[in-house]
Amino acid sequence: MDEQIVTGKDGEQGVKNDKRFVSLKVKWSVGMGLGVLIIFAIFAVLLFQSFSSILLRQEKLILTMLCLLLPNGWKTRILN
């Protein structure tokens, strides 16, 4: 019972549908917003992973250099 018979300005009768529709502008805006959000999330994850791997690699290198410089008694304490 969502439909009503309406009469237009020129006397033609038609059926008015009370169902709301979402405009194409809103659909495109939501779609583009979600697309940008997904692309941003992908780049953020990639940057985080690359920086994390670089920092971990540097930390391992510094720890290895530190173990080479310290006396033998300290090496076993650091590595364990």
Coordinates of N, CA and C in Angstrom, one line a residue:
M1 N 0.8 -1.2 0.0 CA 0.0 0.0 0.0 C 0.9 1.3 0.0
D2 N 2.1 1.2 -0.6 CA 3.0 2.3 -0.6 C 2.6 3.2 -1.8
E3 N 1.8 2.8 -2.7 CA 1.5 3.6 -3.9 C 0.2 4.4 -3.7
Q4 N 0.2 5.6 -4.3 CA -0.9 6.5 -4.3 C -1.1 7.0 -5.7
I5 N -2.4 7.2 -6.1 CA -2.7 7.7 -7.4 C -2.7 9.3 -7.3
V6 N -1.8 9.9 -8.1 CA -1.7 11.3 -8.1 C -2.0 11.9 -9.5
T7 N -2.4 13.1 -9.5 CA -2.7 13.8 -10.7 C -1.7 14.9 -10.9
G8 N -1.1 14.9 -12.1 CA -0.1 15.9 -12.4 C -0.7 17.2 -12.8
K9 N 0.1 18.2 -13.2 CA -0.3 19.5 -13.6 C -1.2 19.5 -14.9
D10 N -0.8 18.6 -15.8 CA -1.5 18.5 -17.0 C -2.7 17.6 -17.0
G11 N -3.1 17.1 -15.8 CA -4.3 16.3 -15.7 C -4.0 14.8 -15.8
E12 N -2.8 14.4 -16.1 CA -2.4 13.0 -16.3 C -2.4 12.3 -14.9
Q13 N -2.8 11.1 -14.8 CA -2.8 10.4 -13.5 C -1.6 9.5 -13.6
G14 N -0.9 9.3 -12.5 CA 0.2 8.4 -12.3 C 0.2 7.8 -11.0
V15 N 1.1 6.9 -10.8 CA 1.3 6.3 -9.5 C 2.5 6.8 -8.8
K16 N 2.3 7.3 -7.5 CA 3.4 7.9 -6.8 C 3.9 6.8 -5.8
N17 N 5.2 6.5 -5.9 CA 5.8 5.5 -5.0 C 6.4 6.2 -3.8
D18 N 6.0 5.8 -2.6 CA 6.5 6.4 -1.4 C 7.9 5.9 -1.0
K19 N 8.4 4.9 -1.7 CA 9.7 4.4 -1.4 C 10.8 5.4 -1.6
R20 N 11.7 5.6 -0.7 CA 12.8 6.5 -0.9 C 13.9 5.9 -1.7
F21 N 14.5 6.7 -2.6 CA 15.6 6.2 -3.4 C 16.8 7.0 -3.0
V22 N 18.0 6.4 -3.2 CA 19.2 7.1 -2.9 C 19.8 7.7 -4.2
S23 N 20.1 8.9 -4.2 CA 20.5 9.5 -5.5 C 21.9 9.0 -5.9
L24 N 22.1 9.2 -7.1 CA 23.4 8.7 -7.7 C 24.6 9.5 -7.1
K25 N 24.4 10.7 -6.8 CA 25.5 11.5 -6.2 C 25.9 10.9 -4.8
V26 N 24.9 10.5 -4.1 CA 25.2 9.9 -2.8 C 25.9 8.6 -2.9
K27 N 25.4 7.8 -3.9 CA 26.0 6.5 -4.1 C 27.5 6.6 -4.6
W28 N 27.7 7.6 -5.5 CA 29.1 7.8 -5.9 C 30.0 8.4 -4.8
S29 N 29.4 9.2 -4.0 CA 30.2 9.8 -2.9 C 30.6 8.7 -1.9
V30 N 29.6 7.9 -1.5 CA 29.9 6.8 -0.6 C 30.9 5.8 -1.2
G31 N 30.7 5.5 -2.5 CA 31.7 4.5 -3.1 C 33.1 5.1 -3.2
M32 N 33.2 6.4 -3.6 CA 34.5 7.0 -3.7 C 35.2 7.1 -2.3
G33 N 34.4 7.4 -1.3 CA 34.9 7.5 0.1 C 35.4 6.2 0.6
L34 N 34.7 5.1 0.3 CA 35.2 3.8 0.7 C 36.4 3.4 -0.1
G35 N 36.4 3.7 -1.4 CA 37.6 3.4 -2.2 C 38.8 4.1 -1.7
V36 N 38.7 5.4 -1.4 CA 39.9 6.1 -0.9 C 40.3 5.6 0.5
L37 N 39.4 5.2 1.3 CA 39.7 4.6 2.6 C 40.4 3.3 2.5
I38 N 40.0 2.5 1.6 CA 40.7 1.2 1.3 C 42.1 1.4 0.8
I39 N 42.2 2.3 -0.2 CA 43.6 2.6 -0.7 C 44.5 3.2 0.4
F40 N 44.0 4.1 1.2 CA 44.8 4.6 2.3 C 45.2 3.5 3.2
A41 N 44.3 2.6 3.6 CA 44.6 1.6 4.5 C 45.7 0.7 3.9
I42 N 45.6 0.4 2.7 CA 46.6 -0.5 2.0 C 48.0 0.2 2.1
F43 N 48.1 1.5 1.7 CA 49.4 2.2 1.8 C 49.9 2.3 3.2
A44 N 49.0 2.5 4.2 CA 49.4 2.6 5.6 C 50.0 1.3 6.1
V45 N 49.4 0.2 5.7 CA 49.9 -1.1 6.1 C 51.3 -1.4 5.5
L46 N 51.4 -1.1 4.2 CA 52.7 -1.3 3.5 C 53.8 -0.4 4.1
L47 N 53.5 0.8 4.4 CA 54.5 1.7 5.0 C 54.9 1.2 6.4
F48 N 53.9 0.8 7.1 CA 54.2 0.2 8.5 C 55.1 -1.0 8.4
Q49 N 54.8 -1.9 7.5 CA 55.6 -3.1 7.4 C 57.0 -2.8 6.9
S50 N 57.1 -1.9 6.0 CA 58.5 -1.6 5.5 C 59.3 -0.9 6.5
F51 N 58.7 0.0 7.3 CA 59.5 0.7 8.3 C 59.8 -0.3 9.5
S52 N 58.9 -1.2 9.8 CA 59.2 -2.1 10.8 C 60.3 -3.1 10.5
S53 N 60.3 -3.6 9.2 CA 61.4 -4.5 8.8 C 62.7 -3.7 8.8
I54 N 62.8 -2.5 8.4 CA 64.0 -1.7 8.3 C 64.5 -1.5 9.8
L55 N 63.6 -1.1 10.7 CA 64.0 -0.9 12.1 C 64.5 -2.2 12.7
L56 N 63.8 -3.3 12.5 CA 64.3 -4.6 13.1 C 65.6 -5.0 12.5
R57 N 65.8 -4.8 11.2 CA 67.1 -5.1 10.6 C 68.2 -4.3 11.2
Q58 N 68.0 -3.0 11.4 CA 69.0 -2.1 12.1 C 69.3 -2.5 13.5
E59 N 68.2 -2.9 14.2 CA 68.4 -3.3 15.6 C 69.2 -4.6 15.7
K60 N 69.0 -5.6 14.8 CA 69.8 -6.8 14.8 C 71.2 -6.5 14.4
L61 N 71.5 -5.6 13.5 CA 72.8 -5.2 13.1 C 73.5 -4.5 14.3
I62 N 72.9 -3.6 15.0 CA 73.5 -2.9 16.1 C 73.8 -3.9 17.2
L63 N 72.9 -4.9 17.5 CA 73.1 -5.9 18.5 C 74.3 -6.8 18.2
T64 N 74.4 -7.1 16.9 CA 75.5 -7.9 16.5 C 76.8 -7.2 16.6
M65 N 76.8 -5.9 16.3 CA 78.1 -5.1 16.4 C 78.4 -4.9 17.9
L66 N 77.4 -4.8 18.7 CA 77.6 -4.6 20.2 C 78.2 -5.9 20.7
C67 N 77.7 -7.0 20.3 CA 78.2 -8.3 20.8 C 79.7 -8.5 20.4
L68 N 80.1 -8.0 19.2 CA 81.4 -8.1 18.8 C 82.4 -7.3 19.6
L69 N 81.9 -6.2 20.1 CA 82.7 -5.2 20.8 C 82.8 -5.6 22.3
L70 N 81.9 -6.3 22.9 CA 81.9 -6.6 24.3 C 82.7 -7.8 24.6
P71 N 83.2 -8.0 25.8 CA 83.9 -9.2 26.2 C 83.0 -10.4 26.1
N72 N 83.6 -11.6 26.1 CA 82.8 -12.8 26.0 C 81.8 -13.1 27.0
G73 N 82.0 -12.6 28.2 CA 81.0 -12.9 29.3 C 79.7 -12.2 29.1
W74 N 79.7 -11.0 28.4 CA 78.5 -10.3 28.2 C 77.7 -10.8 27.0
K75 N 78.4 -11.5 26.1 CA 77.7 -12.0 24.9 C 76.7 -13.0 25.3
T76 N 77.0 -13.9 26.2 CA 76.0 -15.0 26.5 C 74.8 -14.4 27.3
R77 N 75.1 -13.3 28.1 CA 74.0 -12.7 28.8 C 73.0 -11.9 27.9
I78 N 73.5 -11.3 26.8 CA 72.7 -10.5 25.9 C 71.9 -11.4 25.0
L79 N 72.6 -12.4 24.5 CA 71.9 -13.3 23.5 C 70.9 -14.3 24.1
N80 N 71.0 -14.5 25.4 CA 70.1 -15.4 26.1 C 69.1 -14.6 26.8

